[in-house]
Structures are given as C-alpha cells and as structure tokens.
C-alpha cells in the first residue's frame, strides 16, 4: 500500500534540517475569483513556519505561480501551502489550488490535481495543505479519496496534513508552527500533530481548547 511503499524509503535524516517549500498563495486574479476572501493570515503563517527550516524557500504573493511551485516541489522534503482550494466531488482530478497568475499563460493561475498526479516525488515526504476542507467532504473521506491529498499520496509522499473543515486563521497560526517544530524534531507527522493538538488543549486561550480549533487537521497516509 501507499504507507508501506513510503516506509520502504530511507528514513528522514534528522541530523540535518529538511528543506521546505513554503507557499503563501495570497495573490490571485480577482476577475476570475471575485468571491474569494483575502488571506491575511497566510503570509504570517509561512513567516512563523520558516524559522523551523533554515533552508526553506518561501514563495509569496506574485511569486507563488503554478510554474514556480511545480518546478520546486520535489526539490524539498516538506511542502506547505497556505491558500484557497476547491475540491470537485464529481471529478476529483479537476480539483485545484488557486495560485498567482502566470503572465502570458491563460488559465495558469490554478494548479489542478491531475497536474500533480502526473509527477513522481522522490524527495518530497511531507505535504501540509492549510486550506479549507483540503481533505474533502466526509463522504469522500469514507470512500478513501482523501480530497486534495490523494495525488500526493499516490505519487510517493509519505504523509499529508489536511483540514476537515474551514480553517480559522488564529487557530491555524497557533497549531501549524507547533506541528512543524515537532515534525522537525521527530520526523513523524502523526506524532507531531498529536503533540501540537495536546499543546492546544493546554493553551491559555480557552477558545483554542475547543475541538473546532485543534481537531481541524488530520494526517493521512502516514506510515506511522
């Protein structure tokens, strides 16, 4: 299975910091996507995660194009995307992430799942999809589709962290960096997420202790 195949690869060398591609897709064509909200928390989220990985490459605003993201994806062990996404239940391969417009390339402002599925990842191990409902509707999770995570898992990524419902900026800003710090220390996505969630349960901010805040993210495909 997917997890067994991933586990057969060499373990993450924790003596060296994994490199990370950190994307804050905050800029998009308002004429194409007039109903999408601004994402003030996305850039801050990437800024908080960056120090965890000294060799990280941040792509923000106009830099976060499909061409650049695809070119960089398998040059890193970790890929974190904070932005908008849409899951197509009828045609999952037509689901997409919204990115910055690519000059002179019509339709170049969305990254479709079938474009990810066309690739094979040899280096990429962990994907974090910090967008609303990135693991898809409950019905598709029951069927094992796993929403926007599926093509990454199918193409060799060990673990994907995604959301089960709409992500709150403040809760994500607290949980996600803590998750990355723990993953950097352990190399185990499931263990890192559990630890970050426990930390939320003990937070001084009582709203962060509510399940809607700490249970929104889940790991799929982990070999652990």
CSV table of C-alpha atoms in Angstrom, one decimal:
chain,number,residue,atom,x,y,z
A,1,UNK,CA,0.0,0.0,0.0
A,2,UNK,CA,0.9,3.7,0.0
A,3,UNK,CA,2.2,3.8,3.5
A,4,UNK,CA,4.2,0.6,3.2
A,5,UNK,CA,5.9,1.9,0.0
A,6,UNK,CA,6.7,5.2,1.7
A,7,UNK,CA,8.1,3.5,4.7
A,8,UNK,CA,10.4,1.5,2.5
A,9,UNK,CA,12.3,4.6,1.5
A,10,UNK,CA,15.2,5.8,3.5
A,11,UNK,CA,14.2,7.4,6.9
A,12,UNK,CA,14.3,11.1,7.3
A,13,UNK,CA,17.8,12.1,8.4
A,14,UNK,CA,17.1,14.2,11.5
A,15,UNK,CA,20.7,15.2,11.9
A,16,UNK,CA,20.1,17.7,9.1
A,17,UNK,CA,17.3,20.1,8.7
A,18,UNK,CA,14.9,19.1,5.9
A,19,UNK,CA,14.4,21.8,3.2
A,20,UNK,CA,10.9,23.2,2.9
A,21,UNK,CA,8.9,24.9,0.1
A,22,UNK,CA,6.6,27.3,1.9
A,23,UNK,CA,3.9,28.9,-0.3
A,24,UNK,CA,1.5,31.7,0.7
A,25,UNK,CA,-0.9,32.0,-2.2
A,26,UNK,CA,-2.2,35.4,-1.2
A,27,UNK,CA,-2.4,36.9,-4.7
A,28,UNK,CA,-4.9,35.8,-7.3
A,29,UNK,CA,-6.9,37.2,-10.1
A,30,UNK,CA,-9.9,38.9,-8.7
A,31,UNK,CA,-11.7,38.9,-12.1
A,32,UNK,CA,-11.5,35.1,-12.1
A,33,UNK,CA,-12.2,34.6,-8.4
A,34,UNK,CA,-14.3,37.5,-7.3
A,35,UNK,CA,-15.8,35.6,-4.3
A,36,UNK,CA,-12.6,34.5,-2.7
A,37,UNK,CA,-11.6,36.2,0.5
A,38,UNK,CA,-8.2,37.8,1.2
A,39,UNK,CA,-5.8,35.7,3.2
A,40,UNK,CA,-4.1,38.0,5.7
A,41,UNK,CA,-3.1,35.0,7.9
A,42,UNK,CA,-1.4,33.0,5.1
A,43,UNK,CA,1.8,35.2,4.9
A,44,UNK,CA,2.1,35.3,8.7
A,45,UNK,CA,1.7,31.5,8.9
A,46,UNK,CA,4.5,31.0,6.4
A,47,UNK,CA,6.6,33.5,8.3
A,48,UNK,CA,6.2,31.6,11.5
A,49,UNK,CA,7.0,28.2,9.9
A,50,UNK,CA,10.1,29.5,8.0
A,51,UNK,CA,12.4,29.6,11.0
A,52,UNK,CA,11.8,25.9,11.7
A,53,UNK,CA,13.5,25.1,8.4
A,54,UNK,CA,16.6,27.2,7.9
A,55,UNK,CA,16.9,26.0,4.2
A,56,UNK,CA,13.3,26.9,3.4
A,57,UNK,CA,12.2,28.6,0.2
A,58,UNK,CA,9.2,31.0,0.7
A,59,UNK,CA,7.1,31.8,-2.3
A,60,UNK,CA,4.5,34.5,-1.6
A,61,UNK,CA,2.1,36.8,-3.5
A,62,UNK,CA,3.1,37.1,-7.1
A,63,UNK,CA,6.0,34.6,-6.7
A,64,UNK,CA,3.5,31.8,-6.0
A,65,UNK,CA,2.8,30.8,-9.6
A,66,UNK,CA,2.0,27.3,-10.8
A,67,UNK,CA,5.2,27.2,-12.9
A,68,UNK,CA,7.4,28.1,-9.9
A,69,UNK,CA,5.6,25.7,-7.5
A,70,UNK,CA,5.8,22.8,-9.8
A,71,UNK,CA,9.4,23.4,-10.6
A,72,UNK,CA,10.3,23.5,-6.9
A,73,UNK,CA,8.0,20.7,-5.5
A,74,UNK,CA,10.4,17.8,-5.5
A,75,UNK,CA,13.5,19.8,-4.6
A,76,UNK,CA,12.4,19.8,-0.9
A,77,UNK,CA,11.3,17.3,1.8
A,78,UNK,CA,8.5,19.5,3.0
A,79,UNK,CA,5.8,21.4,1.1
A,80,UNK,CA,3.5,23.7,2.9
A,81,UNK,CA,0.7,25.5,1.1
A,82,UNK,CA,-1.5,28.2,2.7
A,83,UNK,CA,-4.2,29.4,0.3
A,84,UNK,CA,-7.5,28.7,-1.3
A,85,UNK,CA,-8.5,25.4,-2.9
A,86,UNK,CA,-11.6,23.8,-4.4
A,87,UNK,CA,-12.5,20.1,-4.3
A,88,UNK,CA,-14.6,18.7,-7.2
A,89,UNK,CA,-16.5,15.8,-5.9
A,90,UNK,CA,-17.7,14.5,-9.3
A,91,UNK,CA,-14.3,14.9,-11.0
A,92,UNK,CA,-11.6,14.9,-8.3
A,93,UNK,CA,-8.8,15.3,-10.8
A,94,UNK,CA,-10.3,18.7,-11.7
A,95,UNK,CA,-9.9,19.9,-8.1
A,96,UNK,CA,-7.4,22.7,-7.8
A,97,UNK,CA,-5.3,25.1,-5.7
A,98,UNK,CA,-5.6,28.8,-6.5
A,99,UNK,CA,-2.2,30.4,-7.2
A,100,UNK,CA,-0.8,33.7,-8.5
A,101,UNK,CA,-1.4,34.5,-12.2
A,102,UNK,CA,1.3,33.5,-14.6
A,103,UNK,CA,1.9,36.3,-17.1
A,104,UNK,CA,1.0,35.3,-20.6
A,105,UNK,CA,-0.3,31.9,-19.6
A,106,UNK,CA,-4.2,31.7,-19.8
A,107,UNK,CA,-5.5,29.5,-17.0
A,108,UNK,CA,-2.1,29.4,-15.4
A,109,UNK,CA,-3.4,30.6,-12.0
A,110,UNK,CA,-4.7,27.2,-10.8
A,111,UNK,CA,-2.9,24.0,-10.1
A,112,UNK,CA,-5.0,21.0,-10.8
A,113,UNK,CA,-4.7,17.7,-9.1
A,114,UNK,CA,-4.2,15.9,-12.4
A,115,UNK,CA,-1.1,18.0,-12.9
A,116,UNK,CA,0.3,16.8,-9.5
A,117,UNK,CA,-0.7,13.2,-10.3
A,118,UNK,CA,1.4,13.4,-13.5
A,119,UNK,CA,4.5,13.7,-11.4
A,120,UNK,CA,6.6,11.3,-9.2
A,121,UNK,CA,8.1,12.5,-6.0
A,122,UNK,CA,11.4,11.1,-4.9
A,123,UNK,CA,12.4,13.7,-2.3
A,124,UNK,CA,9.1,15.1,-1.0
A,125,UNK,CA,8.0,13.5,2.2
A,126,UNK,CA,5.5,15.7,3.9
A,127,UNK,CA,2.8,18.0,2.5
A,128,UNK,CA,0.7,20.4,4.6
A,129,UNK,CA,-2.4,21.8,2.9
A,130,UNK,CA,-3.5,24.7,5.1
A,131,UNK,CA,-6.7,25.5,3.2
A,132,UNK,CA,-10.4,24.9,3.9
A,133,UNK,CA,-11.6,21.3,3.8
A,134,UNK,CA,-8.5,20.1,1.9
A,135,UNK,CA,-9.2,16.5,2.9
A,136,UNK,CA,-12.6,16.8,1.1
A,137,UNK,CA,-16.1,16.2,2.2
A,138,UNK,CA,-16.8,13.5,4.7
A,139,UNK,CA,-18.4,11.3,2.1
A,140,UNK,CA,-15.2,11.2,0.0
A,141,UNK,CA,-13.1,10.5,3.1
A,142,UNK,CA,-15.2,7.5,3.9
A,143,UNK,CA,-14.5,6.3,0.4
A,144,UNK,CA,-10.8,6.8,0.9
A,145,UNK,CA,-10.4,9.6,-1.6
A,146,UNK,CA,-8.8,12.0,0.9
A,147,UNK,CA,-9.6,15.1,-1.1
A,148,UNK,CA,-6.6,17.2,-2.3
A,149,UNK,CA,-4.2,14.8,-0.6
A,150,UNK,CA,-4.8,11.9,-2.9
A,151,UNK,CA,-2.3,12.6,-5.8
A,152,UNK,CA,0.5,13.4,-3.4
A,153,UNK,CA,0.0,10.0,-1.6
A,154,UNK,CA,-0.4,8.2,-4.9
A,155,UNK,CA,2.9,9.6,-6.2
A,156,UNK,CA,5.1,8.7,-3.2
A,157,UNK,CA,4.6,11.3,-0.5
A,158,UNK,CA,4.7,9.7,3.0
A,159,UNK,CA,2.2,11.9,4.8
A,160,UNK,CA,-0.2,14.7,4.1
A,161,UNK,CA,-1.7,17.0,6.7
A,162,UNK,CA,-5.0,18.5,5.7
A,163,UNK,CA,-8.2,20.1,7.1
A,164,UNK,CA,-11.6,18.5,7.8
A,165,UNK,CA,-13.5,21.8,7.8
A,166,UNK,CA,-12.9,25.6,7.4
A,167,UNK,CA,-9.6,26.6,8.9
A,168,UNK,CA,-9.6,29.5,11.4
A,169,UNK,CA,-6.7,31.9,10.9
A,170,UNK,CA,-5.8,32.2,14.6
A,171,UNK,CA,-6.1,28.5,15.4
A,172,UNK,CA,-4.0,27.6,12.4
A,173,UNK,CA,-1.4,30.2,13.3
A,174,UNK,CA,-1.0,28.6,16.7
A,175,UNK,CA,-1.2,24.9,15.7
A,176,UNK,CA,0.7,24.7,12.4
A,177,UNK,CA,4.0,26.2,13.5
A,178,UNK,CA,4.0,23.9,16.6
A,179,UNK,CA,3.3,20.9,14.4
A,180,UNK,CA,6.3,21.8,12.2
A,181,UNK,CA,8.6,22.2,15.2
A,182,UNK,CA,7.6,18.8,16.4
A,183,UNK,CA,7.9,17.2,13.0
A,184,UNK,CA,11.4,18.7,12.6
A,185,UNK,CA,12.4,17.0,15.9
A,186,UNK,CA,10.8,13.6,15.3
A,187,UNK,CA,10.3,13.1,11.6
A,188,UNK,CA,6.9,11.6,12.4
A,189,UNK,CA,3.9,13.6,11.1
A,190,UNK,CA,1.3,11.7,13.2
A,191,UNK,CA,3.2,12.1,16.4
A,192,UNK,CA,3.9,15.8,15.7
A,193,UNK,CA,0.3,16.5,15.0
A,194,UNK,CA,-0.8,14.8,18.2
A,195,UNK,CA,1.7,16.7,20.2
A,196,UNK,CA,0.6,20.0,18.7
A,197,UNK,CA,-3.1,19.2,19.4
A,198,UNK,CA,-2.3,18.4,23.0
A,199,UNK,CA,-0.5,21.7,23.3
A,200,UNK,CA,-3.6,23.4,22.0
A,201,UNK,CA,-5.7,21.6,24.7
A,202,UNK,CA,-3.5,23.2,27.3
A,203,UNK,CA,-3.4,26.6,25.8
A,204,UNK,CA,-4.2,29.7,28.0
A,205,UNK,CA,-6.6,30.8,25.3
A,206,UNK,CA,-9.7,28.9,26.1
A,207,UNK,CA,-11.1,29.1,22.6
A,208,UNK,CA,-8.1,27.1,21.3
A,209,UNK,CA,-9.1,24.2,23.6
A,210,UNK,CA,-12.3,23.7,21.7
A,211,UNK,CA,-12.3,20.7,19.2
A,212,UNK,CA,-13.2,23.0,16.4
A,213,UNK,CA,-9.8,24.6,16.8
A,214,UNK,CA,-7.4,21.7,17.4
A,215,UNK,CA,-9.2,18.8,15.6
A,216,UNK,CA,-9.4,20.5,12.2
A,217,UNK,CA,-6.2,19.0,10.9
A,218,UNK,CA,-5.6,15.3,10.3
A,219,UNK,CA,-2.7,13.2,8.9
A,220,UNK,CA,-3.5,10.8,6.1
A,221,UNK,CA,-1.1,8.3,4.6
A,222,UNK,CA,1.5,8.4,7.3
A,223,UNK,CA,3.5,5.1,7.7
A,224,UNK,CA,3.4,5.6,11.5
